[in-house]
XYZ file of C-alpha atoms in Angstrom:
470
model
C 1.595 79.672 14.016
C -1.755 79.748 13.689
C -3.223 81.843 10.897
C -5.850 84.167 11.517
C -7.727 83.649 8.133
C -8.067 79.837 8.919
C -10.142 77.894 11.269
C -8.766 76.691 14.591
C -6.797 73.662 14.926
C -5.767 71.987 18.216
C -1.997 71.912 17.628
C -1.819 68.211 18.894
C -2.909 64.522 17.909
C -4.990 62.501 20.492
C -3.305 59.525 21.428
C -5.530 58.331 24.312
C -9.254 58.770 24.723
C -11.445 58.628 27.833
C -15.432 57.847 27.010
C -18.022 60.645 28.428
C -21.523 59.535 29.032
C -24.672 60.941 27.663
C -27.478 61.506 30.432
C -31.166 62.160 29.421
C -33.025 65.272 30.836
C -34.767 62.886 33.690
C -31.590 61.633 34.798
C -30.139 65.306 35.127
C -32.780 66.482 37.159
C -32.772 63.678 39.752
C -28.602 64.375 39.750
C -29.029 67.800 40.743
C -32.006 66.903 43.302
C -29.517 64.385 44.877
C -27.053 66.849 44.802
C -29.247 69.240 46.843
C -28.465 71.566 43.773
C -24.720 71.572 44.452
C -23.127 70.744 41.511
C -19.780 70.099 43.004
C -21.991 67.182 44.430
C -22.478 65.324 40.986
C -20.363 62.573 40.223
C -18.106 63.173 37.317
C -19.385 60.149 35.520
C -22.892 61.991 35.260
C -21.422 65.040 33.751
C -20.779 65.471 29.802
C -18.558 68.466 29.510
C -17.296 69.150 32.733
C -16.173 73.417 32.971
C -16.332 73.273 36.764
C -12.530 74.073 36.575
C -9.359 74.392 34.558
C -7.148 73.182 37.827
C -5.712 69.756 37.442
C -8.322 68.731 34.595
C -6.472 69.004 31.434
C -4.565 66.308 29.269
C -0.674 65.627 30.086
C 1.503 65.383 26.873
C 3.411 62.276 25.826
C 6.531 64.108 27.075
C 5.115 64.807 30.431
C 4.009 60.862 30.168
C 7.337 59.716 29.674
C 8.761 62.033 32.291
C 6.513 60.728 34.605
C 8.428 57.079 34.349
C 11.942 59.130 35.151
C 10.343 60.042 38.446
C 12.659 59.117 41.789
C 10.957 58.865 44.439
C 13.619 59.248 47.018
C 12.723 61.066 50.051
C 15.425 63.343 50.238
C 17.628 65.108 47.357
C 15.642 63.461 44.691
C 16.627 64.235 41.016
C 13.414 64.822 40.147
C 13.235 67.609 42.437
C 16.358 68.662 40.854
C 14.802 69.034 37.440
C 11.969 70.742 38.877
C 13.704 73.380 40.651
C 15.779 73.949 37.553
C 12.869 74.243 35.375
C 11.312 76.816 37.733
C 14.393 78.666 38.475
C 15.126 79.442 34.592
C 11.298 80.387 33.835
C 10.704 82.330 36.618
C 13.873 83.843 38.111
C 13.615 82.919 41.806
C 16.622 81.620 43.895
C 14.397 79.511 46.281
C 11.832 76.910 45.002
C 9.357 75.095 47.577
C 7.412 72.431 46.308
C 3.986 71.956 47.682
C 1.054 69.456 46.282
C -0.984 72.142 45.025
C -1.333 75.849 45.147
C -3.493 76.612 48.066
C -0.793 74.730 50.265
C 1.384 77.315 49.010
C -1.066 80.040 50.115
C -1.611 78.382 53.582
C 2.308 77.997 54.272
C 2.679 81.740 53.340
C -0.269 83.490 54.657
C 0.504 81.358 58.369
C 3.823 82.735 58.300
C 2.935 86.299 57.043
C -0.441 86.836 58.361
C -2.061 87.655 61.365
C -4.882 90.060 63.221
C -4.986 93.664 61.741
C -2.750 92.809 58.819
C -4.051 93.581 55.233
C -3.366 91.928 52.206
C -4.429 93.629 49.096
C -4.644 91.873 45.682
C -6.173 93.130 42.061
C -8.964 90.274 43.125
C -8.372 87.381 45.804
C -9.700 84.061 44.527
C -11.538 81.733 47.037
C -8.772 80.015 48.532
C -6.471 83.110 48.539
C -8.981 85.011 50.589
C -9.905 81.817 52.953
C -5.917 81.251 53.735
C -5.600 84.923 54.494
C -8.949 85.251 56.699
C -8.216 82.044 58.647
C -4.936 83.999 59.851
C -7.409 86.765 61.230
C -6.145 89.332 58.740
C -8.295 90.910 55.912
C -8.134 90.273 52.290
C -8.825 93.423 50.330
C -9.509 93.592 46.707
C -8.468 96.393 44.496
C -9.600 95.898 40.908
C -9.170 98.801 38.239
C -12.207 100.643 37.659
C -12.361 99.410 33.853
C -12.900 95.786 35.650
C -16.782 96.904 36.812
C -17.974 96.960 32.950
C -18.331 93.644 31.760
C -19.158 94.827 28.548
C -15.904 96.810 28.428
C -13.189 95.904 25.793
C -10.388 97.273 27.882
C -7.739 95.078 26.992
C -6.383 94.729 30.517
C -9.079 94.497 33.197
C -7.261 92.425 35.277
C -5.188 95.354 36.472
C -4.847 96.723 39.866
C -6.376 100.253 40.896
C -2.971 102.296 41.731
C -4.596 104.916 43.449
C -6.625 102.700 45.600
C -3.099 100.744 46.629
C -1.225 103.960 47.189
C -4.096 105.167 49.597
C -4.325 102.019 51.369
C -0.466 101.531 52.176
C -0.654 105.086 53.515
C -3.253 104.174 56.156
C -2.198 101.209 56.929
C 1.576 101.840 57.292
C 3.298 98.544 59.011
C 0.023 96.332 58.755
C 0.556 95.152 55.106
C 3.348 92.265 54.770
C 2.727 92.090 51.254
C 0.911 93.140 47.965
C -0.431 90.118 45.819
C -1.285 90.228 42.019
C -3.266 87.465 40.640
C -2.615 86.374 36.929
C -4.806 86.358 35.219
C -7.200 87.912 37.212
C -9.648 84.910 37.848
C -12.141 86.617 40.187
C -12.800 89.460 37.308
C -13.461 87.178 34.701
C -10.003 85.519 33.527
C -8.567 88.926 32.672
C -5.169 90.095 31.690
C -2.737 91.728 33.819
C -0.403 94.763 32.011
C 3.145 95.021 32.458
C 3.149 98.391 33.009
C 0.565 98.218 35.673
C 2.496 95.299 37.212
C 5.555 97.739 37.419
C 3.731 100.608 38.654
C 2.279 98.425 41.592
C 6.263 97.470 42.082
C 7.713 101.262 42.252
C 4.402 101.739 44.696
C 5.742 98.932 46.908
C 9.057 99.964 46.763
C 8.036 103.257 47.858
C 6.181 101.446 51.323
C 8.722 99.139 51.676
C 6.274 96.346 51.124
C 7.035 92.938 49.101
C 5.064 92.164 45.969
C 4.060 88.694 45.306
C 2.147 87.209 42.534
C -0.476 84.822 42.222
C 1.166 82.778 39.217
C -1.625 79.940 38.200
C -1.800 81.523 34.625
C 1.021 82.993 34.218
C 1.722 82.036 30.718
C -2.015 82.726 29.469
C -1.462 86.365 30.788
C 2.329 86.523 28.855
C 0.213 85.526 25.815
C -2.667 88.084 26.187
C 0.173 90.666 26.542
C 1.794 89.676 23.959
C -1.546 89.892 21.725
C -2.651 93.095 23.304
C 0.085 95.653 24.151
C 2.096 97.020 21.046
C 5.053 97.613 23.316
C 5.423 93.223 23.901
C 4.033 92.465 20.250
C 7.418 91.344 19.123
C 8.650 89.902 22.243
C 8.557 85.981 22.679
C 6.225 84.681 25.501
C 9.308 83.628 27.593
C 10.640 87.323 27.548
C 7.389 88.403 28.661
C 7.334 85.971 31.555
C 10.554 87.317 32.915
C 9.326 90.350 32.392
C 6.191 89.504 34.846
C 8.181 88.188 37.427
C 11.449 90.000 37.693
C 9.134 92.781 39.372
C 8.188 90.413 42.147
C 9.934 89.493 45.558
C 8.092 85.832 45.332
C 5.188 83.872 43.997
C 2.656 80.832 44.679
C 1.518 78.654 41.986
C -0.808 75.951 41.074
C 0.583 73.706 38.448
C -2.969 72.560 38.241
C -3.129 75.212 35.621
C -0.313 76.442 33.870
C 1.945 73.784 35.071
C -0.097 71.564 32.752
C -0.147 68.966 35.371
C -3.067 66.907 37.561
C -1.303 68.186 40.516
C 1.349 70.144 42.318
C 2.298 74.054 43.020
C 5.166 75.685 44.395
C 6.309 78.755 46.668
C 9.333 81.018 45.043
C 10.998 83.592 46.928
C 14.145 85.535 46.468
C 14.770 86.161 50.142
C 16.782 83.523 51.899
C 15.639 84.052 55.402
C 12.315 83.925 54.182
C 12.668 80.663 52.665
C 14.218 79.165 55.485
C 11.194 80.260 57.499
C 8.738 78.744 54.925
C 10.606 75.487 54.630
C 10.477 74.862 58.494
C 6.443 75.444 58.060
C 6.498 73.144 55.121
C 7.959 69.981 56.554
C 5.275 70.257 59.432
C 2.468 70.313 56.947
C 3.610 69.053 53.202
C 6.592 67.161 53.866
C 10.666 67.570 53.182
C 11.565 70.348 51.147
C 12.824 68.607 48.269
C 9.320 66.939 47.685
C 6.921 68.941 49.231
C 3.876 66.873 49.313
C 4.439 65.907 45.836
C 5.745 62.463 44.349
C 8.871 62.651 41.946
C 6.734 61.490 39.295
C 4.486 64.777 39.675
C 7.582 66.948 40.165
C 8.730 65.452 36.791
C 5.447 66.043 35.243
C 5.424 69.813 36.273
C 8.872 70.360 35.218
C 7.884 69.282 31.730
C 4.837 71.202 31.648
C 6.462 74.560 32.337
C 8.593 74.015 29.129
C 5.332 73.292 26.874
C 3.037 75.874 28.344
C 4.969 78.817 26.922
C 4.991 77.431 23.093
C 3.247 79.664 21.144
C 1.363 77.438 18.990
C -0.045 76.117 22.032
C -0.924 79.672 23.349
C -2.344 80.541 20.166
C -4.833 77.819 19.924
C -5.774 78.107 23.870
C -6.886 81.350 23.740
C -8.436 81.454 20.386
C -10.683 78.601 21.886
C -11.769 80.492 24.141
C -12.315 83.598 21.880
C -14.096 81.216 19.644
C -16.809 80.458 22.282
C -16.668 84.217 23.726
C -17.327 85.829 20.588
C -20.479 83.508 19.414
C -22.507 84.133 22.610
C -21.431 87.763 22.177
C -22.733 87.701 18.494
C -25.866 86.033 19.695
C -26.608 88.782 22.386
C -25.851 86.566 25.233
C -24.170 88.352 27.923
C -20.392 87.454 28.412
C -17.503 89.158 30.119
C -15.705 91.104 27.262
C -12.938 90.839 26.205
C -12.495 86.887 26.268
C -10.121 85.769 28.866
C -6.826 83.431 29.242
C -8.864 80.175 30.519
C -12.662 80.666 30.736
C -15.994 82.380 29.138
C -17.594 83.880 31.848
C -21.352 84.525 31.640
C -22.825 87.587 33.052
C -25.442 85.974 34.952
C -26.870 89.336 36.252
C -27.335 90.429 32.928
C -28.718 86.937 31.799
C -31.352 86.534 34.641
C -32.251 90.273 35.162
C -35.627 89.229 37.090
C -33.387 87.413 39.370
C -31.826 89.365 42.400
C -28.414 88.880 43.594
C -29.837 87.518 46.782
C -31.128 84.714 44.924
C -27.629 83.782 43.364
C -28.696 84.118 39.506
C -25.020 82.338 38.643
C -25.959 79.510 40.787
C -29.390 79.146 39.433
C -27.888 79.475 36.107
C -25.232 77.095 36.103
C -27.897 74.427 37.269
C -29.675 75.106 34.261
C -26.701 74.536 32.095
C -26.257 71.065 33.945
C -29.956 70.267 33.238
C -30.028 71.365 29.374
C -27.185 69.598 28.540
C -25.103 68.052 31.188
C -22.474 70.845 31.647
C -20.921 71.212 34.683
C -19.888 75.262 35.321
C -18.875 77.133 38.624
C -20.952 80.003 39.946
C -18.416 83.180 40.673
C -20.850 85.723 42.347
C -22.366 86.565 45.778
C -22.286 82.745 46.522
C -18.302 82.312 46.081
C -17.701 85.956 46.436
C -20.108 87.568 48.272
C -19.436 88.599 52.129
C -21.732 89.110 55.422
C -21.709 92.595 57.384
C -20.989 92.578 61.184
C -24.955 91.444 61.846
C -24.245 88.307 59.544
C -26.519 90.186 56.561
C -25.545 88.872 52.618
C -23.707 91.870 50.894
C -23.703 91.023 46.999
C -20.316 90.321 44.963
C -19.027 93.144 42.419
C -20.394 90.724 39.676
C -22.961 87.778 39.375
C -20.929 85.520 36.661
C -21.189 81.575 35.891
C -17.454 80.434 35.014
C -17.124 77.782 32.017
C -13.438 76.854 32.695
C -11.620 74.837 29.643
C -9.349 72.243 30.699
C -6.265 72.418 29.058
C -6.067 70.024 25.874
C -9.142 68.148 26.662
C -11.955 69.018 24.473
C -12.117 69.754 20.772
C -14.120 72.737 18.869
C -16.808 70.166 18.472
C -17.356 69.970 22.151
C -17.522 73.835 22.172
C -20.148 74.176 19.218
C -21.984 71.541 21.568
C -21.676 74.262 24.669
C -22.647 77.424 22.524
C -25.805 75.451 21.588
C -26.813 74.654 24.737
C -26.075 77.932 26.481
C -28.391 79.241 23.609
C -31.242 76.826 24.368
C -31.197 78.082 27.898
C -30.810 81.884 26.766
C -34.067 81.411 24.871
C -36.327 80.222 27.879
C -34.281 82.375 30.389
C -37.733 84.101 31.760
C -38.566 80.655 32.937
C -35.589 80.538 35.225
C -35.594 81.411 38.807
C -33.294 81.896 41.580
C -32.108 79.560 44.343
C -31.947 79.962 48.304
C -29.183 78.455 50.613
C -30.410 75.746 52.900
C -27.302 74.739 54.354
C -24.107 76.577 54.081
C -20.468 75.609 55.878
C -18.730 78.896 57.549
C -15.551 78.684 55.021
C -15.614 78.438 51.479
C -19.544 77.997 51.388
C -19.775 77.161 47.676
C -18.065 73.906 48.034
C -20.431 72.652 50.718
C -23.632 74.161 50.729
C -27.068 73.082 49.815
C -29.918 74.654 47.670
C -33.480 74.945 47.230
C -35.018 76.426 43.750
C -37.044 79.676 44.178
C -40.052 80.125 41.188
C -39.113 82.457 38.707
C -42.822 84.276 39.347
C -41.946 84.896 42.894
C -41.721 88.605 43.336
C -38.292 89.885 44.717
C -36.779 93.251 44.900
C -33.044 93.463 44.510
C -30.867 95.015 46.813
C -28.316 95.994 43.742
C -27.936 99.418 43.234
């Protein structure tokens, strides 16, 4: 276990390395122009430190690579599935385990089965693919974050919580129209913030009083459990496995992207308690993903996830993981650079609205800042603001998101503290010239998940604008 009076140490040795390429400012300017301002379009070979996402971008362990060689590729009844199923069952406690190729496939199957026009799915905060999968059925995706999450400077330890009064009111108003309530742990859209066990239990009680199931988006379940252990005295002496069990014992099911806390490069699953629902989900799975004992995953990937689920709850790993995030977050905060506090479980979130107060939300300050980080130092990050999370009214007018953030998602077991020091230095450089940075305008956007495919043009910083945010 790491000691607080000693520096961060990565609890692993590096066994294989991959070179990363330095680029010049001139090259990066050309790459941004060719990508029309969309960092998703920049080839990875032209990125120095890639913090676009922590999903599937981490390093697997030697034990996982060993398990890959054991992978059995039988179409039906593979022993690799049996090991995968046992690993999920032992950790999460659900009777029925349905593999999928990644988390959004699990969401698609779940909401295609339970969604439809006129229905409402509440969540503490839906992330992009969850919302898209719900809305594709004609249903509404409603965010009910706790009040504390509104203040990015607040150090309230569980800003990922759900607003209990809002949930109670919704279930009263929408009787019969809420197929399930979902909780995302950690709350990615609100800054990677932790969800308290007490809040989960209170949500469960409200669901029970209305006869509504509770599901958990489990992508970062281990990181949430570690934050609970660190921040809630009632759980400080419990081991992470016990906290994980307490998290999921209140739920009727979960969706999971194993590309996060499965420590794998691909994979996911649906897990439920209800046998009849499991049968229906498996029938839909066969149409889009594959036979229920592989569900779009190869045997080797089933093995990698099964092993990853045992490694992700190791406390030395989780202590290092959280310390790495906090290391960057705290040093930026000390320099007066606006970040979401407290440090989350998987990423550092810059508050772009405070970083670039002269750029109105309608000019997407998060996207503008993300572009500048790439131009300055080859760092790729992701906007989580009015580009990704914003909505449009009935007349097609843009509405602002709750926050304008830039997420620096740290891939697991991939970068060292030296990379983090470089990251801090680049952000500080951009901070020093923040008044020179203008916004961006959309020149093209797809109808769904627009941030993946949109094109942009720059807006000079000197251009006068009036923000619509109140």
